[in-house]
Coordinates of C-alpha atoms and ligand atoms in Angstrom, one line a residue:
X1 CA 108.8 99.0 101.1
X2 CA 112.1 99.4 99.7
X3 CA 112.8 98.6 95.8
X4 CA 116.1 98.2 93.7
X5 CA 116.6 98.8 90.3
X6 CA 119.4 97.0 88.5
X7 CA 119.7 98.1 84.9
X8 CA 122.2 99.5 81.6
X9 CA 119.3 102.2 81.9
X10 CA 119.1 103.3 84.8
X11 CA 117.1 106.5 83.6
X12 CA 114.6 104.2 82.4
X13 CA 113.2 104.2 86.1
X14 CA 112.9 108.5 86.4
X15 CA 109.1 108.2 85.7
X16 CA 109.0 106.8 89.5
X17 CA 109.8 109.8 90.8
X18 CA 106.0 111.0 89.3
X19 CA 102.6 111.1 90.9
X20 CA 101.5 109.2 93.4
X21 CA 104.8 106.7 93.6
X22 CA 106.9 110.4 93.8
X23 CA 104.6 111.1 96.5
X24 CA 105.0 107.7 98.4
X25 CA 108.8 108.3 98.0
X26 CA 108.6 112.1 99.5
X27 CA 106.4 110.7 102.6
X28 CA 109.1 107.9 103.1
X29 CA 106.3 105.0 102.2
X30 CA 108.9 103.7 99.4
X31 CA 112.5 103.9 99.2
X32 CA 113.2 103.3 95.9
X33 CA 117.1 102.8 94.5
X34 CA 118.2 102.8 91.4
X35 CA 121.6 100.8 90.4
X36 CA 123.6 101.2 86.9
X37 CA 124.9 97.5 86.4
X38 CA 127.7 98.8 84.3
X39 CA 129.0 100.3 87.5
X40 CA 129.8 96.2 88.2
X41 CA 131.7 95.4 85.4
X42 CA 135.9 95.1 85.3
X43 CA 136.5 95.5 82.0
X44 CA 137.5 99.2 80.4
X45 CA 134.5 99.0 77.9
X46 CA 132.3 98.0 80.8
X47 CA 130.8 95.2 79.1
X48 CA 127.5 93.3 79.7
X49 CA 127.1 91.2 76.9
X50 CA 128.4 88.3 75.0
X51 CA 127.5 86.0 72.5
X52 CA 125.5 82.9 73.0
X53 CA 127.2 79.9 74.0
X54 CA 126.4 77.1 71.3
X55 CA 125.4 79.8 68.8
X56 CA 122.3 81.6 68.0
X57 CA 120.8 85.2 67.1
X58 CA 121.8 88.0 69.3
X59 CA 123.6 88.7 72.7
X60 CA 123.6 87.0 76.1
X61 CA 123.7 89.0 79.4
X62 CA 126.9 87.5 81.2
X63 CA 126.0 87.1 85.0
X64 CA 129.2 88.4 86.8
X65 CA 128.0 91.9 86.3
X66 CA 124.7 91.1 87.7
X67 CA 126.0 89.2 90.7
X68 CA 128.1 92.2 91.6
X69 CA 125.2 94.6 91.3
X70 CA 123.1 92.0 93.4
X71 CA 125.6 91.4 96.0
X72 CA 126.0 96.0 96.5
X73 CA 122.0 95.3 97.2
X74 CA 123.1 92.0 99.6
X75 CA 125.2 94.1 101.5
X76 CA 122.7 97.1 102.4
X77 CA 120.1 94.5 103.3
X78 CA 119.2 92.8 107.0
X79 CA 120.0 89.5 105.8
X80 CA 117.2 88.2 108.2
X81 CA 114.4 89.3 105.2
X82 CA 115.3 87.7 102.6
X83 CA 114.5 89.8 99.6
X84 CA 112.1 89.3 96.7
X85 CA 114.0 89.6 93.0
X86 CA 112.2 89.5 90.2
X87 CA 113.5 89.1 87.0
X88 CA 111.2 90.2 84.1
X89 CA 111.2 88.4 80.8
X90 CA 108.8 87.2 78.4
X91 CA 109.7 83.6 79.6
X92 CA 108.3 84.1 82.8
X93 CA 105.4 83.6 85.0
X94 CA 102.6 85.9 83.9
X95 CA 101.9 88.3 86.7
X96 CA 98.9 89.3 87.5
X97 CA 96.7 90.9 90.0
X98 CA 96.8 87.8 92.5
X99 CA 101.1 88.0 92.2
X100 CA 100.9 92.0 92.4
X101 CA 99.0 91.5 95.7
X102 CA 101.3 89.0 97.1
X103 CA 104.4 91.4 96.1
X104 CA 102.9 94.2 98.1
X105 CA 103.3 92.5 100.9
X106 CA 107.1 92.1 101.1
X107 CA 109.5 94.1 102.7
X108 CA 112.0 94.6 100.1
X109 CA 111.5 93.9 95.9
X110 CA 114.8 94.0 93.8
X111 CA 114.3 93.9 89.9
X112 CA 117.2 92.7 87.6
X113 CA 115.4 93.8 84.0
X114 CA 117.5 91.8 81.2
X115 CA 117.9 93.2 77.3
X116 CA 119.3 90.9 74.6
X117 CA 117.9 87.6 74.6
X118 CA 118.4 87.3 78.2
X119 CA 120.2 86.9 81.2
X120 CA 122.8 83.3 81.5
X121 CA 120.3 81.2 83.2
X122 CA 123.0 80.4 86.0
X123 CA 121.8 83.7 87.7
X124 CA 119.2 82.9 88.4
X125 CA 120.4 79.7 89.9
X126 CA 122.8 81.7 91.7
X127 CA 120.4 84.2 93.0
X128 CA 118.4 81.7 94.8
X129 CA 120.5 81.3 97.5
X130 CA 120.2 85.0 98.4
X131 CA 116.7 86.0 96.9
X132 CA 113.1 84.4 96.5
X133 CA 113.4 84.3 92.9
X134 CA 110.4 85.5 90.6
X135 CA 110.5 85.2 86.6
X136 CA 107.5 87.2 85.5
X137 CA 105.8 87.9 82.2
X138 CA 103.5 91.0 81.7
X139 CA 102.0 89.5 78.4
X140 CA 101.8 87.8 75.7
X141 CA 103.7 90.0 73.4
X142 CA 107.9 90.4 73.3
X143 CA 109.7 94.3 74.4
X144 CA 112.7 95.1 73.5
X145 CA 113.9 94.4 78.0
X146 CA 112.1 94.3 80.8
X147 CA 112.4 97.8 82.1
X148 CA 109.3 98.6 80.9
X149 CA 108.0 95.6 82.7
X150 CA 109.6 95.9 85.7
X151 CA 107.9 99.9 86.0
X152 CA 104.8 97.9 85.0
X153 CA 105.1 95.6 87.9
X154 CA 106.2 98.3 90.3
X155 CA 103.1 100.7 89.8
X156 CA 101.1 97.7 90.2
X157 CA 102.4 96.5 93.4
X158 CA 103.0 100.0 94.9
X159 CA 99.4 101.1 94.8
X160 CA 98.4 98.7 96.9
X161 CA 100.1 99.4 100.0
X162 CA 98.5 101.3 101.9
X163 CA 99.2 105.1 102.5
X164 CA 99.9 105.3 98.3
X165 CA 97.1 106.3 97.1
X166 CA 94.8 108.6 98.2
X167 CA 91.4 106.6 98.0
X168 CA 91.9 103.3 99.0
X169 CA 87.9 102.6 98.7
X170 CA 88.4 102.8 94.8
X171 CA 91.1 99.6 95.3
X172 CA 88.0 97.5 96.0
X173 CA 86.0 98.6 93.0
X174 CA 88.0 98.3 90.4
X175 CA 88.9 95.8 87.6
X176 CA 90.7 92.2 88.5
X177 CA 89.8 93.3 92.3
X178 CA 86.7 90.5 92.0
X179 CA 88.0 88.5 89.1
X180 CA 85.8 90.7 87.0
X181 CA 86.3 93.4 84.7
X182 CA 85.1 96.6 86.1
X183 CA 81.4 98.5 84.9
X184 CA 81.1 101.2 82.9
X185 CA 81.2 104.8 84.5
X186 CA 80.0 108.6 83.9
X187 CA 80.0 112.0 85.5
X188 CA 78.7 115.0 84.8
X189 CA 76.4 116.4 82.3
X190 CA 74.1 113.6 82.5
X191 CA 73.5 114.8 78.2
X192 CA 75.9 114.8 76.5
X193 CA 76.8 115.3 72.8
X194 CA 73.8 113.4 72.8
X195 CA 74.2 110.9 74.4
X196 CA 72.6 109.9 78.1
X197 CA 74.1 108.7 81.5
X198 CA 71.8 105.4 82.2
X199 CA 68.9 106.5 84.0
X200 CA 69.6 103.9 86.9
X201 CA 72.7 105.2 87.4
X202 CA 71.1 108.6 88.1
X203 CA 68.1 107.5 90.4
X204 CA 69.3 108.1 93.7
X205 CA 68.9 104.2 94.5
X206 CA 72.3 102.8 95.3
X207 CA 70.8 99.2 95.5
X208 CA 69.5 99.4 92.2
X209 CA 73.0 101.0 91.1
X210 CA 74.8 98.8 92.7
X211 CA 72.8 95.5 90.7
X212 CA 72.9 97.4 87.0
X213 CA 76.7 97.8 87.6
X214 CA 77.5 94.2 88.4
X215 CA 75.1 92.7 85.8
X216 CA 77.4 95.0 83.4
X217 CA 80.5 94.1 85.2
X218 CA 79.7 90.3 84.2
X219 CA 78.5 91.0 80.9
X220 CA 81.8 92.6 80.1
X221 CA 83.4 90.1 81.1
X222 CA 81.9 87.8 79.9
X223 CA 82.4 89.1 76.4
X224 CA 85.4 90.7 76.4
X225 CA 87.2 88.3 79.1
X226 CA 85.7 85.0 78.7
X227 CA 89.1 83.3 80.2
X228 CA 88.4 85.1 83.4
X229 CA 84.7 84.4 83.3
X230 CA 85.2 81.2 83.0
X231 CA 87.7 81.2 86.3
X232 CA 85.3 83.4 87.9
X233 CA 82.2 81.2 87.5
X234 CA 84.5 78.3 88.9
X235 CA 85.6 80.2 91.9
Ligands
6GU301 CL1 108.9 90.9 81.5 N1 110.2 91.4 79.3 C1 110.2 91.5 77.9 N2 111.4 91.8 77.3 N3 109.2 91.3 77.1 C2 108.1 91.0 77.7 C3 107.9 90.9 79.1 C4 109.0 91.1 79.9 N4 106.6 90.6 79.4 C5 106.0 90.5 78.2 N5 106.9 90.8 77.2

């Protein structure tokens, strides 16, 4: 897979290069750019930013600098595949596991993170005659851009293809994979500072196991999660 990163911070994105998504860009299983979009401004203060049209609180990213940016990507791209760009902000689609598996599947993911209040909408207008546009939400709760997001969506997307991570068993097991949250887990010493592993967990009897850590799988959801227990008693 091959990724693009379009921001005023383009440093932001130098936690990629750790771990398991380092790795996957060492083996060659990610190719992963990074872009500063100042680079695509004309003006000497290399301007991104301007005031709202019709008025309002704060600044407004202007869209030439991003086309620019976008059409550098364009031009290093088989226009056959057309690219994915996703464009974080709070506004957005809320992603979640179901969209992160979907991403993993395309060839190429570009992400144009705004600050300010925002990208001019016409961008995104713009962008969908070159890109399957995606507007996507990590939460319920307002950062300061979307870089944070985007590495957000990134590690979530990248672990799933294969050759990642190491163990791709535990990518079956684990929470959202099932629409549940996932059970509880221990390891070793079975006491400790008082307090005790489950016995079932230690029996040697995986069918048992296996029951006792989806009846707590549900519970937790249940409790914690009742949105997505509700979904996952409907599905
Ligand atoms: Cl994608 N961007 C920003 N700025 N804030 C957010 C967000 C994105 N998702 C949740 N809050």
């Amino acid at each position: 897979m091959r990724i693009d990163l379009i921001s005023i911070f383009p440093e932001y994105f130098d936690v990629l290069d750790l771990s398991l998504i380092g790795r996957a860009q060492q083996d060659g299983v990610l190719q992963i750019h990074r872009h500063n979009l100042r680079d695509h401004t004309e003006d000497k203060h290399r301007s991104v930013d301007s005031p709202p049209a019709g008025g309002g609180a704060g600044m407004v990213m202007k869209p030439e600098p991003w086309a620019r940016a976008l059409e550098v990507v364009l031009a290093d791209t088989n226009p056959a595949l057309r690219p994915t760009l996703v464009i974080p902000t709070p506004s957005g689609e809320l992603f979640t596991q179901d969209a992160a598996t979907r991403l993993a599947e395309q060839p190429h993911l570009v992400f144009a993170p705004g600050r300010f209040e925002g990208i001019d909408e016409r961008l995104t207008a713009w962008a969908a005659e070159h890109f399957e546009v995606l507007r996507l939400s990590i939460g319920d709760y307002v950062l300061n851009g979307g870089e944070a997001a985007s590495v957000v969506i990134v590690e979530a997307v990248t672990r799933l293809i294969p050759g990642v991570i190491g163990n791709e068993a535990s990518l079956q097991e684990e929470s959202h994979s099932e629409g549940l949250l996932e059970y509880p887990v221990y390891t070793k010493p079975a006491h400790w500072r008082g307090l005790d592993i489950p016995e079932v967990v230690l029996s040697g009897n995986h069918a048992k196991t296996a029951q006792w850590r989806r009846a707590q799988a549900e519970e937790r959801t249940k409790s914690i999660r009742p949105d997505l227990w509700q979904r996952y008693q409907s599905s």
